[in-house]
mmCIF file of C-alpha atoms in Angstrom:
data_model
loop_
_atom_site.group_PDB
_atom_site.id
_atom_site.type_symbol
_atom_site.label_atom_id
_atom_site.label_comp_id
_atom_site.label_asym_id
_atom_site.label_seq_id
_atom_site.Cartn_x
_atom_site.Cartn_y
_atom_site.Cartn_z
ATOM 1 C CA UNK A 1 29.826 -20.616 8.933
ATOM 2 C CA UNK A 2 27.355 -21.203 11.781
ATOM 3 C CA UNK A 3 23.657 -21.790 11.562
ATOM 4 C CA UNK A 4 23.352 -18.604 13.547
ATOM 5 C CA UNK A 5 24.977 -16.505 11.074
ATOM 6 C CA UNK A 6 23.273 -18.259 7.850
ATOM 7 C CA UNK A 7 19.387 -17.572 10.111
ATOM 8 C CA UNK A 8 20.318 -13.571 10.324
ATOM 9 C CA UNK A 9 21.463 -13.944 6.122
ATOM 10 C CA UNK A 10 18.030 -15.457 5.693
ATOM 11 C CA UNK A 11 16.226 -13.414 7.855
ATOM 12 C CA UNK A 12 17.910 -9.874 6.728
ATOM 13 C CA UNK A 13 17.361 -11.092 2.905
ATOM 14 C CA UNK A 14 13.797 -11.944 3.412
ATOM 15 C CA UNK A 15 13.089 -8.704 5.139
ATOM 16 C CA UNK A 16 15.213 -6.977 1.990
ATOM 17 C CA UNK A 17 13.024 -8.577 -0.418
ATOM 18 C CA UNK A 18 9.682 -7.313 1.665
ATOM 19 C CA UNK A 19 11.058 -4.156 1.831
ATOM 20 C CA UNK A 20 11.787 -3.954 -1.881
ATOM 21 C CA UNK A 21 8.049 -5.628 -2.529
ATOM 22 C CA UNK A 22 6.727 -2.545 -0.937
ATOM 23 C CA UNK A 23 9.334 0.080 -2.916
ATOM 24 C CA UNK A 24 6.829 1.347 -5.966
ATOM 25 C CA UNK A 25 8.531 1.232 -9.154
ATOM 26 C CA UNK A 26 8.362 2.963 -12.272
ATOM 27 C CA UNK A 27 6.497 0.660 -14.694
ATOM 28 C CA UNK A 28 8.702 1.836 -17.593
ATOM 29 C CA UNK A 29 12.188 1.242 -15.941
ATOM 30 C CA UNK A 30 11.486 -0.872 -12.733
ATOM 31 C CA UNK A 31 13.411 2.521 -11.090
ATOM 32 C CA UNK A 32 12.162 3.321 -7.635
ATOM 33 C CA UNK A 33 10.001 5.959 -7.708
ATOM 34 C CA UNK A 34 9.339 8.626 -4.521
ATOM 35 C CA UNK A 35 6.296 8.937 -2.425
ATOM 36 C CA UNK A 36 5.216 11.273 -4.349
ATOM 37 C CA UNK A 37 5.628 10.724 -8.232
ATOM 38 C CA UNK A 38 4.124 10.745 -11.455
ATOM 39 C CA UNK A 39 1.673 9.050 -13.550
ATOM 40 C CA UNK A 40 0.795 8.046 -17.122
ATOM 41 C CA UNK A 41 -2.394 7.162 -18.010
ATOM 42 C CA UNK A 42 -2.311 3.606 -20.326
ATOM 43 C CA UNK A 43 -5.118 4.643 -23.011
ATOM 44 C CA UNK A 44 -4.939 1.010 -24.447
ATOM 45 C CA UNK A 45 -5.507 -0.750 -20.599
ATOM 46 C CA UNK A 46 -7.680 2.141 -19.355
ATOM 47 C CA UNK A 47 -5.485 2.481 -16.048
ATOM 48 C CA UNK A 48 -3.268 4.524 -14.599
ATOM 49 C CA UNK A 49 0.998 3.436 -14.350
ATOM 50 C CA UNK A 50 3.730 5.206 -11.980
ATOM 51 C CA UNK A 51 6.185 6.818 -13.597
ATOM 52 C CA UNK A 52 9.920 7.940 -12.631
ATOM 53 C CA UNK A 53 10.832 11.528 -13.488
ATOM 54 C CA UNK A 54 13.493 11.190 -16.136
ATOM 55 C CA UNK A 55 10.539 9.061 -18.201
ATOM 56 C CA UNK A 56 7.895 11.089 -16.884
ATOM 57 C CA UNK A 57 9.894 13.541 -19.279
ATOM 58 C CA UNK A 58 9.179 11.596 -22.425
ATOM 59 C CA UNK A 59 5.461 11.757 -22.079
ATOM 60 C CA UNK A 60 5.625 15.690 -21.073
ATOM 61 C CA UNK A 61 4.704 16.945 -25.177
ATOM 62 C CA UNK A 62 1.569 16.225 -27.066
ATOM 63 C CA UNK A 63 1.642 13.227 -28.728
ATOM 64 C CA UNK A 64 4.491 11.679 -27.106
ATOM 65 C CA UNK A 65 4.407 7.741 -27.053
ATOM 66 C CA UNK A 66 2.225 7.893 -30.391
ATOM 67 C CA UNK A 67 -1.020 8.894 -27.682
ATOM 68 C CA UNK A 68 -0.711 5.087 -26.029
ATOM 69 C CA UNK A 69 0.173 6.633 -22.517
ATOM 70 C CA UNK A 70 -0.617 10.364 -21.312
ATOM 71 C CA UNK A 71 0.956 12.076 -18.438
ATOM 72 C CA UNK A 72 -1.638 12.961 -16.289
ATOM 73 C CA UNK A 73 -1.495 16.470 -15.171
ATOM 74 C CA UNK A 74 -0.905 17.398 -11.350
ATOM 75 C CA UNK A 75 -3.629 20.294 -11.476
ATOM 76 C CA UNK A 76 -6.564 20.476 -8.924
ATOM 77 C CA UNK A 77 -9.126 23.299 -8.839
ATOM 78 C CA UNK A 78 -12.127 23.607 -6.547
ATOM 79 C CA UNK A 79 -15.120 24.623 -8.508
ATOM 80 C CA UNK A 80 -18.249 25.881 -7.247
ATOM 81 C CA UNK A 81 -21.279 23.767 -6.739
ATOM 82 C CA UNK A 82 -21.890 21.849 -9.756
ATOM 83 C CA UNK A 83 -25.694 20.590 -10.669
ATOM 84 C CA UNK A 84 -24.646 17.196 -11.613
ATOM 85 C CA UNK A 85 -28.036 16.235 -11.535
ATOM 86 C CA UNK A 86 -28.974 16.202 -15.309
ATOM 87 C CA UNK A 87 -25.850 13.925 -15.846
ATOM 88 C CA UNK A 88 -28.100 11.198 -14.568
ATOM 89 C CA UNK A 89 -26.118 9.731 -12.094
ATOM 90 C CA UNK A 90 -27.415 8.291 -8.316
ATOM 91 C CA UNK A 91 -24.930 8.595 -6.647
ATOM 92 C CA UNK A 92 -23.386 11.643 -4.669
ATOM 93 C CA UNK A 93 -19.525 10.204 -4.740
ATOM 94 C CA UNK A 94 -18.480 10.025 -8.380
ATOM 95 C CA UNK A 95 -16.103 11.099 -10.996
ATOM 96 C CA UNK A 96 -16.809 12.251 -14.970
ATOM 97 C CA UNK A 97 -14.542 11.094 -17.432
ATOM 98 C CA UNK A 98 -14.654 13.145 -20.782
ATOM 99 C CA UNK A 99 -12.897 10.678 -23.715
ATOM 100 C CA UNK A 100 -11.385 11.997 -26.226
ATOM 101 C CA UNK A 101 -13.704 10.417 -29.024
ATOM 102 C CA UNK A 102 -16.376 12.545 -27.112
ATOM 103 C CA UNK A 103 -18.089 10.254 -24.497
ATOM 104 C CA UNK A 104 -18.554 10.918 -21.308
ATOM 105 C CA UNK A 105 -17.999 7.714 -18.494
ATOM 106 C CA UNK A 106 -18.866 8.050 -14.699
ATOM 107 C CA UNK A 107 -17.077 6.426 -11.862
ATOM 108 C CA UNK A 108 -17.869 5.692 -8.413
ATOM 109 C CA UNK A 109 -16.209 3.854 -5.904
ATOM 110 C CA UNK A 110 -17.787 0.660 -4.298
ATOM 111 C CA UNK A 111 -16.071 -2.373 -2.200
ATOM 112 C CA UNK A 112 -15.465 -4.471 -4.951
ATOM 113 C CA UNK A 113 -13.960 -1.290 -7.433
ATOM 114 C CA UNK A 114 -15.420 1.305 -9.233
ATOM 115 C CA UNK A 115 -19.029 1.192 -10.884
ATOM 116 C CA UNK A 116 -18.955 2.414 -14.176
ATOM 117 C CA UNK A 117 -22.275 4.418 -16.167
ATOM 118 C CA UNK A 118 -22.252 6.119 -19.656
ATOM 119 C CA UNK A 119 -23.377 9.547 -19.265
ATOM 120 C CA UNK A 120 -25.014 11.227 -21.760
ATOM 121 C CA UNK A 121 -22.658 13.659 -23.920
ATOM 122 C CA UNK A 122 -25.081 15.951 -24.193
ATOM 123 C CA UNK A 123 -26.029 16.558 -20.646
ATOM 124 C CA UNK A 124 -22.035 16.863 -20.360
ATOM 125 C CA UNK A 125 -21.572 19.894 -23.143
ATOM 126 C CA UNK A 126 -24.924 21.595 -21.395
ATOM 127 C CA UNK A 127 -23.166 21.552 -18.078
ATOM 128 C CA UNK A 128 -19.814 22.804 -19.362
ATOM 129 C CA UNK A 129 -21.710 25.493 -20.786
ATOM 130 C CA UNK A 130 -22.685 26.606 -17.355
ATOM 131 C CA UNK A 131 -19.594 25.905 -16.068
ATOM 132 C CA UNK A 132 -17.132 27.114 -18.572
ATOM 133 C CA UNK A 133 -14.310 25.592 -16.425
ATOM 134 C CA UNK A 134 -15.167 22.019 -17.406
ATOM 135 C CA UNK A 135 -14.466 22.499 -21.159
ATOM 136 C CA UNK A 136 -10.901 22.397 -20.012
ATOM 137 C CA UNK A 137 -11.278 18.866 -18.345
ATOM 138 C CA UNK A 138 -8.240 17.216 -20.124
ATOM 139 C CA UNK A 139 -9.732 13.897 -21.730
ATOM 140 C CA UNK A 140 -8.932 10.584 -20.106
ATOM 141 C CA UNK A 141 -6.287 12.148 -17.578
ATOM 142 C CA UNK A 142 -8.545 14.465 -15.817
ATOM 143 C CA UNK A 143 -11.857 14.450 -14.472
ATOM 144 C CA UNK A 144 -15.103 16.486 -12.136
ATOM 145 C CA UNK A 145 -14.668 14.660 -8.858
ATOM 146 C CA UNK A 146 -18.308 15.341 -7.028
ATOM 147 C CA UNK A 147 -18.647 14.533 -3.307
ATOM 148 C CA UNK A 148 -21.879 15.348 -1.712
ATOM 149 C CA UNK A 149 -22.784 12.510 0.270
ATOM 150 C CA UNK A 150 -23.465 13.759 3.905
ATOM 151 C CA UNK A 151 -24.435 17.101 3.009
ATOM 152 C CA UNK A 152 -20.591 17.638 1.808
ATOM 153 C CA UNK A 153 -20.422 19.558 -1.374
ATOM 154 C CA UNK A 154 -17.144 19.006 -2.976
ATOM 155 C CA UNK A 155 -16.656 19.958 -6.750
ATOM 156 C CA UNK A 156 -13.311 19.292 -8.241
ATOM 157 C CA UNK A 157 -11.284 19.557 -11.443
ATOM 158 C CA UNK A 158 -8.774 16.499 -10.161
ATOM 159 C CA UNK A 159 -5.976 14.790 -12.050
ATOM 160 C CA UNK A 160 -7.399 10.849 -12.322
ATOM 161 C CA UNK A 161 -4.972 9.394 -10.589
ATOM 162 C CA UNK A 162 -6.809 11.134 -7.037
ATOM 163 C CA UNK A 163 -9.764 9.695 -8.511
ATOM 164 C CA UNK A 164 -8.367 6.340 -8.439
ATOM 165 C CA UNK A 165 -6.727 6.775 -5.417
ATOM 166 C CA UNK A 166 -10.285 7.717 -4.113
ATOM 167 C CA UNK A 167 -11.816 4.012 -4.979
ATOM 168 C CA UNK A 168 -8.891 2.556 -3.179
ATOM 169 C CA UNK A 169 -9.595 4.510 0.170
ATOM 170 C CA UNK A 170 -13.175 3.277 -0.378
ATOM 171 C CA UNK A 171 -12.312 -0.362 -0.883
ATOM 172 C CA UNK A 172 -9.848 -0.290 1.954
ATOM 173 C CA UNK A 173 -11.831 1.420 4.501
ATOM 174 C CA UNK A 174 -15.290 -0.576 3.389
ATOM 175 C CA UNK A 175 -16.990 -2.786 5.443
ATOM 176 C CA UNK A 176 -20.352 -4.656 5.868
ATOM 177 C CA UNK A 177 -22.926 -3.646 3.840
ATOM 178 C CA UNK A 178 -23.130 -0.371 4.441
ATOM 179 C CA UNK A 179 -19.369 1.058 4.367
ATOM 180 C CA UNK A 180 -19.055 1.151 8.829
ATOM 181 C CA UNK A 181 -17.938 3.580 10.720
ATOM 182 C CA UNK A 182 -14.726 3.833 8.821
ATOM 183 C CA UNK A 183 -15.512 4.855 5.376
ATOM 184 C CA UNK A 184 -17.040 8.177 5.441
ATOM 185 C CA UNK A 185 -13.653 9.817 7.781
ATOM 186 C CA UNK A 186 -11.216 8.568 5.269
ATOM 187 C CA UNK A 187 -13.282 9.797 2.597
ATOM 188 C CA UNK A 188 -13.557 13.187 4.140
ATOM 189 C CA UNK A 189 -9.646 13.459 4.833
ATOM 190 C CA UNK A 190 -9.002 12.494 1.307
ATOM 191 C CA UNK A 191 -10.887 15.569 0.059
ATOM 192 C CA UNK A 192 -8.996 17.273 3.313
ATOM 193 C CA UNK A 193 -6.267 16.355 1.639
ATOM 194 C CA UNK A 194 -7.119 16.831 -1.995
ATOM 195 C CA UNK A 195 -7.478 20.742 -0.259
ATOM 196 C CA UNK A 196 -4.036 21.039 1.276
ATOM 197 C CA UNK A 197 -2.382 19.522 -2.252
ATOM 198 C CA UNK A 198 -4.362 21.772 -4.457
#
């Protein structure tokens, strides 16, 4: 064997293992999952796990897995403008969280993550009443994801996986103190996008 042939091994492994690094996985059955896949929500870690389609399948019935993870629905409906403003939040790029023991959490994206507020459950049952459409919100897998920073006025019933993929744009496309030049494009493309997948 020459040292020749045992460098391209090495190098072709290494760049095998990179490539597999990057392959998502489902975090049930370590199978590779596509581009485009599914998602449980972990009740008990409060996050969000990909999924493979054969055990995305398991989850698909009410009260599969005993109500530890929830398959998070793929719907996404544009509402009309939604006065958030009674919910008591200051910011104008956030998502609502109903829970299913009847609170009401509030998400918005920052560089270090997402910044969390209780919203009053109140406030939340008064503004489904005016917008009948939120009393379908699915608890803990779906959310109203509000963007009306820059005049933008984005109202959306959105699975919370696009929510979380929302903080990550955020946190990748952050920087300085004030977000750059960067941040508010990929924001806008991601609702772009959120259009085109709705």
């Amino acid at each position: 064997m020459t040292t020749d042939g045992a460098l391209a091994r090495l190098i072709r492994s290494s760049a095998d293992r990179t490539a597999a690094a990057r392959t998502e996985v489902c975090d049930l059955c370590a199978a590779p999952v596509a581009d485009e896949h599914a998602h449980l929500y972990d009740t008990g870690q409060d996050e969000v796990r990909c999924v493979c389609g054969p055990c995305s399948v398991l989850f698909a019935g009410a009260g599969a897995g005993a109500g530890q993870y929830r398959l998070v629905p793929r719907r996404r409906v544009r509402l009309p403008a939604v006065d958030t403003a009674a919910l008591g939040v200051p910011v104008g790029l956030v998502f609502f969280v109903p829970r299913a023991d009847g609170t009401v959490t509030a998400q918005g994206p920052s560089p270090a993550g997402a910044m969390r507020w209780e919203v009053d459950a109140a406030a939340w049952k008064e503004l489904a009443r005016t917008c009948p459409q939120l009393a379908t919100v699915e608890p803990e897998v779906e959310a109203l994801l509000v963007n009306t920073v820059h005049g933008l006025d984005h109202h959306w019933i959105a699975p919370i996986d696009d929510c979380y993929r929302m903080i990550a744009v955020v946190r990748r496309e952050w920087r300085g103190l004030s977000g750059g030049g960067r941040i508010w494009p990929a924001v806008e493309r991601f609702f772009e996008d959120l259009t085109e997948r709705s």
